[in-house]
Each structure stands twice: as C-alpha cells, then as structure tokens.
Amino acid sequence: MAGRPLRVLFVASECAPWVKTGGLADVVAALPPALAAEGLDVRVCLPFYRSIRREVGEAPACATVLGALVREALLPSGIRTYLIDAPWLFGRDGGPYQDDEGRDWPDNARRFGLFARIAATLASDETPLLWRPDVFHGHDWQAGLGPLWLKTALPGAAPSVMTIHNLAFQGLFAPEMVDALHLPPEVFAVEGAEFYGRLSFLKAGLHYADLLTTVSPTYAREIQEEAQGCGLHGLLTRRRDQLVGIVNGIDDRAWNPASDPLIRARYDRDRLAAKGIDKEAVQRRFELAVDPARPLFGLVGRLTWQKGIDLVAEVGDRLAGVGGQLVVLGTGERGLEDALRTLASRHRGAVAVRIGFDEGLAHEIEAGADAFLMPSRFEPCGLNQMYSQRYGTPPVARATGGLADTIRGVDPGGCEGSGFLFGEPTGGALWEAIERVLASYRNPSCWTRIMREGMGRDFSWTASARRYHALYDTLVAGP
C-alpha cells in the first residue's frame, strides 16, 4: 500500500441518484467523494437493478464472478462504481426490495446473498479485478454476508467495516437459506449469524466485521440497550469497544438555499426576506391559505410509526385550531396515510398531504416551511433535521439518536439554539414543543436568531470523512 492511496470498497444496496428508498442512498452517494477529497481511492459496489440500467445503459463489463457480470460506471460525482449484473435477480421492475405492490421480493435472500458474496470476492485474493481494496465497507443488512465470507472462506481478505444505518431492518430468512447460499454450516450459531432460529444477514455482518459504525454517537449508545437494540443489544454491548458512532453529513452543495435551483427564491442567513417568497409558493402549490403570518410546519419522509407520524395526526386538529398550517410529503403505512388524508379533509386551507415523493417538492417544503416536524420514536441519524437547519427552518424533534446529536435545543422561553426538542414519544410532548415554537415565532427577533444559528452550522461531510479515514487507518495498521 506504500506510495498509493488507501483503497476502500463501499458495498450497499442503493445510491443516489440511481436508486433511493431512504437516507442510505444519500450517504453512499456523498461520503465517497468526501473521502476522495481526503486522498482516498473509494469505489462503490451496487446491484445492477433495471432502474440503474435505464440510467447508465449497458455499462461495460470488466469481469465475471460467480456467473454475474461486474460492470463499471461513473456516478455523477465521478466515483467509479462496480455494478453486479445478475439479471435473474436484479433485472426486474419494482423497487430494490419490494415489488410494485409493496411485497418483499421472495428471493431477497438469494439476491443479496449473491451480491454480498461477489462484493466480498472483489475484496480478496480471488478478485479478477486489477484494483483490490484495502478495506471492505458494508452498509446495512444487504451487505451483511460480506464480512462473514471475508472472515470464513476467502483468502487474502481485506478487513471489514460494517455500518448500521437502521438496526430495525435485519434481513431475516429461513434457516434453509444457510445451505441454499452455501454458507459454512458452523456460522448458523448464536455466536454467528443465527437469530432466534432464523438466518440474520445483519447479525452476520455485526458478528464478523472487524469494526462497526453507526450514524450517530447517541444511536450507538441506544442500540446497546434493550429498548432500541432490536434483540441485538447483547452482541453490540459485547462489541462496544469496536463500535463507533459517526454523524452523517449532508451534501451542502445540493442542499444550499443560496444556490438551490429547485426553490422559488434563493436566500442565505444575511438575506432572509426571500424565504417568505418560498413560503408563499408552498402555500399556493398545496392550496393552503396564503398568509405570511400563519406558521407553516413541514414534514417530508416516511409516514411510519417509527417516524412518529401518529403523533402528528394526533396534534393536527389542535395545530389547525390555533391558526397553524401543515404540509406533508411522503409515503408509508396505509393507516397513517389515511389518517393524514382525513386530517387534511377536515382542515382545507390549513393542512395539505401529498402521498408520494418528489425531490423538487422536498426542497420547496424545506425552504418554504417555518418549522419542520421530526417526532421520531427512534432516529439513527436523520438528514432532514440538518437540511432544515441549513434552510432556516428550525426542526421540532424528539431528542433521540442523531436528532439529539445534531440539534441544539432552544430552552423554554429562550432564543438560543437551532431547534426544539422534546422527550417522551407522545402527542402531549410534541404539542408542548409546538407551543414553544409558536411562542418563539411570535417574537420575530427571537425567531430570526434561531433561524440564523441553524443556518450557520456546518453539516458538511468533511468532518465525518476525516473520522472514517482515521478509522480505516487504524484497521489497516492492525493490532
């Protein structure tokens, strides 16, 4: 390795802008360029979904591994990407994990089992590529079997890092998949990949990887406790000396109100008046009453119990009753979608709900809202609270995971801070936080101070990339 940059292979199931279902895609798109700016040679390994084929066409093949072609393409950032082309597994319409009806693909174990095995092969002496990584960096359960293969079967294997983006998604499959995937039988054990009688891809990664990371220091502590450990708190507690929490950054070029092409008017912390133009644009687009004095709350994301969307539905009537407005953009659990639609039908002009996702609308809401709701029951890191602060839209969030690490809470009656935090995951606690927002909003000088503090914070990937760089150096240096 002397005389050349450290080589790192990112292994993940999604990467923006090619395929995205959540924040994982943003991380995999943004962290490699930040590491490259630190002097590392980083490449990304992804399944070659049909949706990616539509984006890049027939990317040139550079190798064949286990019957699948390994193709090469460049991300818009310039990062080189290896695309695992197994059309019998990935060449289908629908999402990366589910069909168009929202049902999990029945062969997900085979799909991501082969994907992780091929990616691990690329990080070993068996790679057919001229480029071999010094570090294998897997992300979430879809990459979880990679560290297992590197530890148990592949010669000259690179050391591995496994990052937990959300512990609740574990990749659990029937025990018969151990044989079907040709895994060494001894790995199906409590001290291995077995989880209450099932094969756990995520547990495999957490057990066999050399180092573990997750996406905020608070979440790293929370997942060692039973309440948020999802049954893996014992393993994570035993591995706490190899577990590090590193807060995600954001792409501060794409999320910059001073240059954002997706919003009506550009502004910065010294030119805040134009934000009112964005607010009016959102009110008109979503058919809300156009009134600059009414506080407008935004919410963009998955409409799920984890995200505390039931709490939003619970306080929605009260919010509309005191003159507030709410605009929601997202998809999720049918019952919560219906509850929000019903809320909107009761309060036309005050509440608007758009089921679906649109990147442009997400930017418009971040810019046009006065405050942003994130009442998550748990939140490993979260990105929207950082986007919101960047756009002068103070977040209203539960003090958990990365929300607690990235928001400086405003004290009751105070004007110092960048957002509003609350503790218990209840409608009452959320409403108390909203009341504090309304009190601050009615004091323009106080509200401006809160907006400006959030806009002045540094959420770039630079600091995170430096911490990962140091982690890789430690891993490659050995004991």
PDB file of C-alpha atoms in Angstrom, residues 244-429:
ATOM      1  CA  VAL A 244     -18.166   3.902  16.843  1.00  0.00           C
ATOM      2  CA  GLY A 245     -20.880   6.492  16.230  1.00  0.00           C
ATOM      3  CA  ILE A 246     -20.086   8.975  13.442  1.00  0.00           C
ATOM      4  CA  VAL A 247     -22.725  11.541  12.492  1.00  0.00           C
ATOM      5  CA  ASN A 248     -23.653  11.658   8.831  1.00  0.00           C
ATOM      6  CA  GLY A 249     -23.106  14.823   6.895  1.00  0.00           C
ATOM      7  CA  ILE A 250     -25.242  16.286   4.142  1.00  0.00           C
ATOM      8  CA  ASP A 251     -24.475  17.285   0.588  1.00  0.00           C
ATOM      9  CA  ASP A 252     -24.170  21.003   1.221  1.00  0.00           C
ATOM     10  CA  ARG A 253     -23.980  21.717  -2.500  1.00  0.00           C
ATOM     11  CA  ALA A 254     -27.349  20.124  -3.241  1.00  0.00           C
ATOM     12  CA  TRP A 255     -28.881  21.469  -0.017  1.00  0.00           C
ATOM     13  CA  ASN A 256     -27.960  25.142  -0.059  1.00  0.00           C
ATOM     14  CA  PRO A 257     -30.720  27.779  -0.055  1.00  0.00           C
ATOM     15  CA  ALA A 258     -28.345  30.330  -1.556  1.00  0.00           C
ATOM     16  CA  SER A 259     -27.958  28.336  -4.786  1.00  0.00           C
ATOM     17  CA  ASP A 260     -30.767  25.726  -4.804  1.00  0.00           C
ATOM     18  CA  PRO A 261     -32.289  25.643  -8.319  1.00  0.00           C
ATOM     19  CA  LEU A 262     -35.351  23.742  -7.051  1.00  0.00           C
ATOM     20  CA  ILE A 263     -36.780  26.552  -4.896  1.00  0.00           C
ATOM     21  CA  ARG A 264     -38.612  29.707  -5.919  1.00  0.00           C
ATOM     22  CA  ALA A 265     -36.263  32.252  -4.312  1.00  0.00           C
ATOM     23  CA  ARG A 266     -32.687  31.873  -3.108  1.00  0.00           C
ATOM     24  CA  TYR A 267     -31.591  33.271   0.262  1.00  0.00           C
ATOM     25  CA  ASP A 268     -28.951  32.980   2.987  1.00  0.00           C
ATOM     26  CA  ARG A 269     -28.630  33.866   6.662  1.00  0.00           C
ATOM     27  CA  ASP A 270     -27.944  37.506   5.787  1.00  0.00           C
ATOM     28  CA  ARG A 271     -30.806  37.719   3.252  1.00  0.00           C
ATOM     29  CA  LEU A 272     -33.742  36.008   4.945  1.00  0.00           C
ATOM     30  CA  ALA A 273     -36.573  38.065   3.461  1.00  0.00           C
ATOM     31  CA  ALA A 274     -36.649  35.941   0.288  1.00  0.00           C
ATOM     32  CA  LYS A 275     -37.645  32.906   2.356  1.00  0.00           C
ATOM     33  CA  GLY A 276     -41.102  34.479   2.533  1.00  0.00           C
ATOM     34  CA  ILE A 277     -41.388  34.084  -1.243  1.00  0.00           C
ATOM     35  CA  ASP A 278     -40.738  30.355  -0.857  1.00  0.00           C
ATOM     36  CA  LYS A 279     -43.376  30.157   1.874  1.00  0.00           C
ATOM     37  CA  GLU A 280     -45.985  31.765  -0.346  1.00  0.00           C
ATOM     38  CA  ALA A 281     -45.030  29.404  -3.193  1.00  0.00           C
ATOM     39  CA  VAL A 282     -45.620  26.369  -0.963  1.00  0.00           C
ATOM     40  CA  GLN A 283     -48.925  27.742   0.306  1.00  0.00           C
ATOM     41  CA  ARG A 284     -50.121  28.257  -3.263  1.00  0.00           C
ATOM     42  CA  ARG A 285     -48.827  24.919  -4.591  1.00  0.00           C
ATOM     43  CA  PHE A 286     -50.552  22.967  -1.810  1.00  0.00           C
ATOM     44  CA  GLU A 287     -53.715  25.117  -1.830  1.00  0.00           C
ATOM     45  CA  LEU A 288     -53.191  26.442   1.672  1.00  0.00           C
ATOM     46  CA  ALA A 289     -54.423  29.853   2.741  1.00  0.00           C
ATOM     47  CA  VAL A 290     -51.824  32.372   1.591  1.00  0.00           C
ATOM     48  CA  ASP A 291     -50.968  34.233   4.777  1.00  0.00           C
ATOM     49  CA  PRO A 292     -47.385  35.132   5.753  1.00  0.00           C
ATOM     50  CA  ALA A 293     -48.370  35.410   9.424  1.00  0.00           C
ATOM     51  CA  ARG A 294     -49.606  31.835   9.812  1.00  0.00           C
ATOM     52  CA  PRO A 295     -46.824  29.480  10.985  1.00  0.00           C
ATOM     53  CA  LEU A 296     -46.283  26.751   8.396  1.00  0.00           C
ATOM     54  CA  PHE A 297     -44.974  23.370   9.582  1.00  0.00           C
ATOM     55  CA  GLY A 298     -43.450  20.979   7.058  1.00  0.00           C
ATOM     56  CA  LEU A 299     -42.908  17.213   7.146  1.00  0.00           C
ATOM     57  CA  VAL A 300     -41.103  15.165   4.496  1.00  0.00           C
ATOM     58  CA  GLY A 301     -40.293  11.487   4.925  1.00  0.00           C
ATOM     59  CA  ARG A 302     -41.591   8.002   5.531  1.00  0.00           C
ATOM     60  CA  LEU A 303     -45.063   8.020   7.050  1.00  0.00           C
ATOM     61  CA  THR A 304     -44.489   5.306   9.646  1.00  0.00           C
ATOM     62  CA  TRP A 305     -44.912   4.625  13.339  1.00  0.00           C
ATOM     63  CA  GLN A 306     -41.128   4.821  13.764  1.00  0.00           C
ATOM     64  CA  LYS A 307     -41.217   8.377  12.443  1.00  0.00           C
ATOM     65  CA  GLY A 308     -43.920   9.351  14.959  1.00  0.00           C
ATOM     66  CA  ILE A 309     -46.446  10.186  12.256  1.00  0.00           C
ATOM     67  CA  ASP A 310     -49.290   9.051  14.519  1.00  0.00           C
ATOM     68  CA  LEU A 311     -48.271  11.844  16.905  1.00  0.00           C
ATOM     69  CA  VAL A 312     -48.561  14.370  14.085  1.00  0.00           C
ATOM     70  CA  ALA A 313     -52.048  13.084  13.250  1.00  0.00           C
ATOM     71  CA  GLU A 314     -52.923  13.352  16.944  1.00  0.00           C
ATOM     72  CA  VAL A 315     -51.986  17.045  17.244  1.00  0.00           C
ATOM     73  CA  GLY A 316     -53.101  18.111  13.762  1.00  0.00           C
ATOM     74  CA  ASP A 317     -56.526  19.365  14.811  1.00  0.00           C
ATOM     75  CA  ARG A 318     -55.035  21.480  17.593  1.00  0.00           C
ATOM     76  CA  LEU A 319     -52.428  22.922  15.259  1.00  0.00           C
ATOM     77  CA  ALA A 320     -55.057  23.962  12.733  1.00  0.00           C
ATOM     78  CA  GLY A 321     -57.222  25.280  15.565  1.00  0.00           C
ATOM     79  CA  VAL A 322     -54.589  27.808  16.668  1.00  0.00           C
ATOM     80  CA  GLY A 323     -54.013  29.069  13.138  1.00  0.00           C
ATOM     81  CA  GLY A 324     -51.088  26.872  12.167  1.00  0.00           C
ATOM     82  CA  GLN A 325     -50.619  25.177   8.811  1.00  0.00           C
ATOM     83  CA  LEU A 326     -49.152  21.771   7.965  1.00  0.00           C
ATOM     84  CA  VAL A 327     -47.843  20.356   4.687  1.00  0.00           C
ATOM     85  CA  VAL A 328     -46.847  16.677   4.463  1.00  0.00           C
ATOM     86  CA  LEU A 329     -44.963  14.862   1.691  1.00  0.00           C
ATOM     87  CA  GLY A 330     -44.196  11.148   1.889  1.00  0.00           C
ATOM     88  CA  THR A 331     -45.358   7.556   1.700  1.00  0.00           C
ATOM     89  CA  GLY A 332     -45.614   4.833   4.294  1.00  0.00           C
ATOM     90  CA  GLU A 333     -48.096   2.816   6.303  1.00  0.00           C
ATOM     91  CA  ARG A 334     -51.574   2.847   4.802  1.00  0.00           C
ATOM     92  CA  GLY A 335     -53.337   3.577   8.087  1.00  0.00           C
ATOM     93  CA  LEU A 336     -51.186   6.630   8.744  1.00  0.00           C
ATOM     94  CA  GLU A 337     -51.557   7.860   5.177  1.00  0.00           C
ATOM     95  CA  ASP A 338     -55.333   7.614   5.584  1.00  0.00           C
ATOM     96  CA  ALA A 339     -55.256   9.396   8.959  1.00  0.00           C
ATOM     97  CA  LEU A 340     -53.363  12.305   7.425  1.00  0.00           C
ATOM     98  CA  ARG A 341     -55.673  12.459   4.410  1.00  0.00           C
ATOM     99  CA  THR A 342     -58.646  12.599   6.772  1.00  0.00           C
ATOM    100  CA  LEU A 343     -56.961  15.369   8.750  1.00  0.00           C
ATOM    101  CA  ALA A 344     -56.441  17.347   5.556  1.00  0.00           C
ATOM    102  CA  SER A 345     -60.066  16.897   4.513  1.00  0.00           C
ATOM    103  CA  ARG A 346     -61.180  18.362   7.858  1.00  0.00           C
ATOM    104  CA  HIS A 347     -58.912  21.393   7.545  1.00  0.00           C
ATOM    105  CA  ARG A 348     -58.815  22.518   3.930  1.00  0.00           C
ATOM    106  CA  GLY A 349     -56.578  25.529   3.598  1.00  0.00           C
ATOM    107  CA  ALA A 350     -54.688  24.611   6.758  1.00  0.00           C
ATOM    108  CA  VAL A 351     -53.477  21.035   6.175  1.00  0.00           C
ATOM    109  CA  ALA A 352     -52.231  19.545   2.898  1.00  0.00           C
ATOM    110  CA  VAL A 353     -50.989  15.995   2.348  1.00  0.00           C
ATOM    111  CA  ARG A 354     -49.231  14.700  -0.769  1.00  0.00           C
ATOM    112  CA  ILE A 355     -48.729  10.922  -0.775  1.00  0.00           C
ATOM    113  CA  GLY A 356     -45.612  10.164  -2.790  1.00  0.00           C
ATOM    114  CA  PHE A 357     -42.133  11.585  -3.059  1.00  0.00           C
ATOM    115  CA  ASP A 358     -40.738  14.309  -5.263  1.00  0.00           C
ATOM    116  CA  GLU A 359     -37.237  15.721  -4.787  1.00  0.00           C
ATOM    117  CA  GLY A 360     -38.227  19.168  -6.000  1.00  0.00           C
ATOM    118  CA  LEU A 361     -41.184  19.362  -3.612  1.00  0.00           C
ATOM    119  CA  ALA A 362     -38.942  18.225  -0.757  1.00  0.00           C
ATOM    120  CA  HIS A 363     -36.641  21.174  -1.413  1.00  0.00           C
ATOM    121  CA  GLU A 364     -39.590  23.551  -1.724  1.00  0.00           C
ATOM    122  CA  ILE A 365     -41.003  22.445   1.638  1.00  0.00           C
ATOM    123  CA  GLU A 366     -37.640  22.739   3.382  1.00  0.00           C
ATOM    124  CA  ALA A 367     -37.331  26.289   2.070  1.00  0.00           C
ATOM    125  CA  GLY A 368     -40.944  27.388   2.428  1.00  0.00           C
ATOM    126  CA  ALA A 369     -41.886  25.974   5.824  1.00  0.00           C
ATOM    127  CA  ASP A 370     -41.308  27.952   9.001  1.00  0.00           C
ATOM    128  CA  ALA A 371     -40.586  24.837  11.089  1.00  0.00           C
ATOM    129  CA  PHE A 372     -40.049  21.146  10.323  1.00  0.00           C
ATOM    130  CA  LEU A 373     -41.582  18.205  12.236  1.00  0.00           C
ATOM    131  CA  MET A 374     -39.462  15.115  13.083  1.00  0.00           C
ATOM    132  CA  PRO A 375     -41.129  13.404  16.087  1.00  0.00           C
ATOM    133  CA  SER A 376     -39.335  10.075  15.533  1.00  0.00           C
ATOM    134  CA  ARG A 377     -39.546   7.342  18.134  1.00  0.00           C
ATOM    135  CA  PHE A 378     -36.011   6.461  17.116  1.00  0.00           C
ATOM    136  CA  GLU A 379     -33.770   8.021  14.500  1.00  0.00           C
ATOM    137  CA  PRO A 380     -30.304   6.573  13.882  1.00  0.00           C
ATOM    138  CA  CYS A 381     -29.108   9.832  12.352  1.00  0.00           C
ATOM    139  CA  GLY A 382     -31.641  11.578  10.176  1.00  0.00           C
ATOM    140  CA  LEU A 383     -30.913  14.035   7.394  1.00  0.00           C
ATOM    141  CA  ASN A 384     -33.961  16.265   7.210  1.00  0.00           C
ATOM    142  CA  GLN A 385     -33.182  17.963  10.516  1.00  0.00           C
ATOM    143  CA  MET A 386     -29.842  19.058   9.039  1.00  0.00           C
ATOM    144  CA  TYR A 387     -31.423  20.138   5.760  1.00  0.00           C
ATOM    145  CA  SER A 388     -33.981  22.121   7.763  1.00  0.00           C
ATOM    146  CA  GLN A 389     -31.423  23.975   9.843  1.00  0.00           C
ATOM    147  CA  ARG A 390     -29.467  24.769   6.696  1.00  0.00           C
ATOM    148  CA  TYR A 391     -32.632  26.306   5.227  1.00  0.00           C
ATOM    149  CA  GLY A 392     -33.505  28.347   8.321  1.00  0.00           C
ATOM    150  CA  THR A 393     -36.427  26.042   9.123  1.00  0.00           C
ATOM    151  CA  PRO A 394     -35.975  25.060  12.788  1.00  0.00           C
ATOM    152  CA  PRO A 395     -36.717  21.366  13.397  1.00  0.00           C
ATOM    153  CA  VAL A 396     -39.179  20.187  16.039  1.00  0.00           C
ATOM    154  CA  ALA A 397     -37.814  16.792  17.005  1.00  0.00           C
ATOM    155  CA  ARG A 398     -37.675  14.126  19.641  1.00  0.00           C
ATOM    156  CA  ALA A 399     -34.325  14.038  21.475  1.00  0.00           C
ATOM    157  CA  THR A 400     -33.217  10.630  20.205  1.00  0.00           C
ATOM    158  CA  GLY A 401     -30.347   9.276  18.103  1.00  0.00           C
ATOM    159  CA  GLY A 402     -28.870  11.673  15.607  1.00  0.00           C
ATOM    160  CA  LEU A 403     -31.578  14.241  16.280  1.00  0.00           C
ATOM    161  CA  ALA A 404     -30.145  14.767  19.758  1.00  0.00           C
ATOM    162  CA  ASP A 405     -26.624  14.990  18.312  1.00  0.00           C
ATOM    163  CA  THR A 406     -27.342  17.495  15.543  1.00  0.00           C
ATOM    164  CA  ILE A 407     -29.925  19.897  17.017  1.00  0.00           C
ATOM    165  CA  ARG A 408     -29.104  22.426  19.705  1.00  0.00           C
ATOM    166  CA  GLY A 409     -32.358  22.635  21.617  1.00  0.00           C
ATOM    167  CA  VAL A 410     -33.911  26.007  22.417  1.00  0.00           C
ATOM    168  CA  ASP A 411     -34.670  26.306  26.125  1.00  0.00           C
ATOM    169  CA  PRO A 412     -38.261  27.242  27.086  1.00  0.00           C
ATOM    170  CA  GLY A 413     -38.570  30.992  26.776  1.00  0.00           C
ATOM    171  CA  GLY A 414     -35.104  31.287  25.249  1.00  0.00           C
ATOM    172  CA  CYS A 415     -33.783  32.319  21.856  1.00  0.00           C
ATOM    173  CA  GLU A 416     -30.509  30.382  21.827  1.00  0.00           C
ATOM    174  CA  GLY A 417     -30.460  27.168  19.834  1.00  0.00           C
ATOM    175  CA  SER A 418     -31.268  25.797  16.406  1.00  0.00           C
ATOM    176  CA  GLY A 419     -34.397  23.706  17.026  1.00  0.00           C
ATOM    177  CA  PHE A 420     -36.968  22.455  19.507  1.00  0.00           C
ATOM    178  CA  LEU A 421     -36.515  19.104  21.259  1.00  0.00           C
ATOM    179  CA  PHE A 422     -38.923  17.030  23.343  1.00  0.00           C
ATOM    180  CA  GLY A 423     -38.553  13.812  25.293  1.00  0.00           C
ATOM    181  CA  GLU A 424     -41.455  11.371  25.508  1.00  0.00           C
ATOM    182  CA  PRO A 425     -42.912   9.979  22.260  1.00  0.00           C
ATOM    183  CA  THR A 426     -46.417  11.245  22.986  1.00  0.00           C
ATOM    184  CA  GLY A 427     -48.773  13.676  21.348  1.00  0.00           C
ATOM    185  CA  GLY A 428     -48.744  15.767  24.511  1.00  0.00           C
ATOM    186  CA  ALA A 429     -44.963  16.151  24.473  1.00  0.00           C
TER     187      ALA A 429
END
